Amino acid sequence: MPKWQTRHGLEIVGIHSPEFAIEKDAGNLQSAIRKEGIGYPVAQDNNLATWTAYRNQYWPAKYLIDAEGIVRSINFGEGNYAQT
């Protein structure tokens, strides 16, 4: 089982919503993922569709969404990692 999945069914997925042009390059994103050792899937959202759909205004934002698509928890900003 990949480390981004748990026996409880939790799956981690990152959504990269770039602010600057250099961050929109897929090669740069892949390089950063490798450099940081990120093992979970990361989607690249250059048009900020996910950011807009969730009416996000903060970075970083962590959303816990259940298997039926219901948002169960939202945490904005740094910290609260253990709680999340």
mmCIF file of C-alpha atoms in Angstrom:
data_model
loop_
_atom_site.group_PDB
_atom_site.id
_atom_site.type_symbol
_atom_site.label_atom_id
_atom_site.label_comp_id
_atom_site.label_asym_id
_atom_site.label_seq_id
_atom_site.Cartn_x
_atom_site.Cartn_y
_atom_site.Cartn_z
ATOM 1 C CA MET A 1 0.000 0.000 0.000
ATOM 2 C CA PRO A 2 1.467 3.408 -0.958
ATOM 3 C CA LYS A 3 2.290 5.685 1.985
ATOM 4 C CA TRP A 4 -0.359 8.164 0.808
ATOM 5 C CA GLN A 5 -3.074 5.591 1.489
ATOM 6 C CA THR A 6 -3.988 4.164 4.871
ATOM 7 C CA ARG A 7 -5.708 1.004 5.968
ATOM 8 C CA HIS A 8 -8.580 3.261 7.033
ATOM 9 C CA GLY A 9 -9.166 4.411 3.449
ATOM 10 C CA LEU A 10 -7.559 7.833 3.693
ATOM 11 C CA GLU A 11 -5.898 8.946 0.481
ATOM 12 C CA ILE A 12 -3.808 12.091 0.129
ATOM 13 C CA VAL A 13 -3.987 14.057 -3.113
ATOM 14 C CA GLY A 14 -2.249 17.381 -3.677
ATOM 15 C CA ILE A 15 -3.574 20.096 -5.963
ATOM 16 C CA HIS A 16 -0.907 22.510 -7.192
ATOM 17 C CA SER A 17 -2.461 25.924 -7.892
ATOM 18 C CA PRO A 18 0.410 28.020 -9.256
ATOM 19 C CA GLU A 19 0.683 31.718 -8.596
ATOM 20 C CA PHE A 20 3.618 32.506 -10.888
ATOM 21 C CA ALA A 21 4.324 31.553 -14.526
ATOM 22 C CA ILE A 22 7.396 29.473 -13.603
ATOM 23 C CA GLU A 23 5.172 27.341 -11.341
ATOM 24 C CA LYS A 24 2.884 26.494 -14.280
ATOM 25 C CA ASP A 25 5.582 24.476 -16.033
ATOM 26 C CA ALA A 26 4.941 20.753 -15.562
ATOM 27 C CA GLY A 27 8.665 19.973 -15.592
ATOM 28 C CA ASN A 28 9.310 22.436 -12.772
ATOM 29 C CA LEU A 29 6.475 20.909 -10.771
ATOM 30 C CA GLN A 30 7.801 17.376 -11.274
ATOM 31 C CA SER A 31 11.267 18.519 -10.217
ATOM 32 C CA ALA A 32 9.887 20.099 -7.036
ATOM 33 C CA ILE A 33 7.880 16.947 -6.235
ATOM 34 C CA ARG A 34 11.024 14.821 -6.551
ATOM 35 C CA LYS A 35 13.147 17.305 -4.578
ATOM 36 C CA GLU A 36 10.654 17.431 -1.692
ATOM 37 C CA GLY A 37 10.143 13.643 -1.727
ATOM 38 C CA ILE A 38 6.383 13.929 -2.176
ATOM 39 C CA GLY A 39 4.974 10.425 -2.580
ATOM 40 C CA TYR A 40 1.303 11.205 -3.077
ATOM 41 C CA PRO A 41 -0.355 12.164 -6.389
ATOM 42 C CA VAL A 42 -0.276 15.866 -7.253
ATOM 43 C CA ALA A 43 -2.626 17.378 -9.820
ATOM 44 C CA GLN A 44 -1.546 20.535 -11.619
ATOM 45 C CA ASP A 45 -4.358 23.107 -11.752
ATOM 46 C CA ASN A 46 -2.966 25.960 -13.840
ATOM 47 C CA ASN A 47 -6.432 27.482 -14.341
ATOM 48 C CA LEU A 48 -7.164 27.498 -10.578
ATOM 49 C CA ALA A 49 -10.411 25.575 -11.168
ATOM 50 C CA THR A 50 -10.154 23.655 -7.878
ATOM 51 C CA TRP A 51 -9.079 26.759 -5.953
ATOM 52 C CA THR A 52 -12.097 28.623 -7.371
ATOM 53 C CA ALA A 53 -14.574 25.764 -6.905
ATOM 54 C CA TYR A 54 -13.764 25.593 -3.184
ATOM 55 C CA ARG A 55 -13.709 29.402 -2.923
ATOM 56 C CA ASN A 56 -10.249 29.125 -1.452
ATOM 57 C CA GLN A 57 -8.560 32.321 -0.278
ATOM 58 C CA TYR A 58 -5.626 30.929 1.696
ATOM 59 C CA TRP A 59 -2.447 28.932 1.207
ATOM 60 C CA PRO A 60 -1.960 26.278 2.188
ATOM 61 C CA ALA A 61 -5.438 24.850 2.522
ATOM 62 C CA LYS A 62 -6.222 21.312 3.679
ATOM 63 C CA TYR A 63 -9.618 19.790 2.940
ATOM 64 C CA LEU A 64 -10.754 16.441 4.323
ATOM 65 C CA ILE A 65 -13.379 15.053 1.963
ATOM 66 C CA ASP A 66 -15.187 11.784 2.551
ATOM 67 C CA ALA A 67 -15.780 9.039 0.001
ATOM 68 C CA GLU A 68 -19.108 10.602 -0.956
ATOM 69 C CA GLY A 69 -17.582 14.015 -1.677
ATOM 70 C CA ILE A 70 -18.695 15.767 1.510
ATOM 71 C CA VAL A 71 -16.149 18.206 2.940
ATOM 72 C CA ARG A 72 -15.689 17.134 6.576
ATOM 73 C CA SER A 73 -12.920 19.501 7.661
ATOM 74 C CA ILE A 74 -11.059 22.547 6.353
ATOM 75 C CA ASN A 75 -7.822 23.955 7.721
ATOM 76 C CA PHE A 76 -6.121 27.043 6.322
ATOM 77 C CA GLY A 77 -2.524 28.094 6.797
ATOM 78 C CA GLU A 78 0.533 26.448 8.285
ATOM 79 C CA GLY A 79 0.283 24.204 11.303
ATOM 80 C CA ASN A 80 -2.342 21.894 12.778
ATOM 81 C CA TYR A 81 -0.749 19.008 10.875
ATOM 82 C CA ALA A 82 -1.165 16.524 13.718
ATOM 83 C CA GLN A 83 -4.828 17.474 14.081
ATOM 84 C CA THR A 84 -5.426 17.132 10.356
#
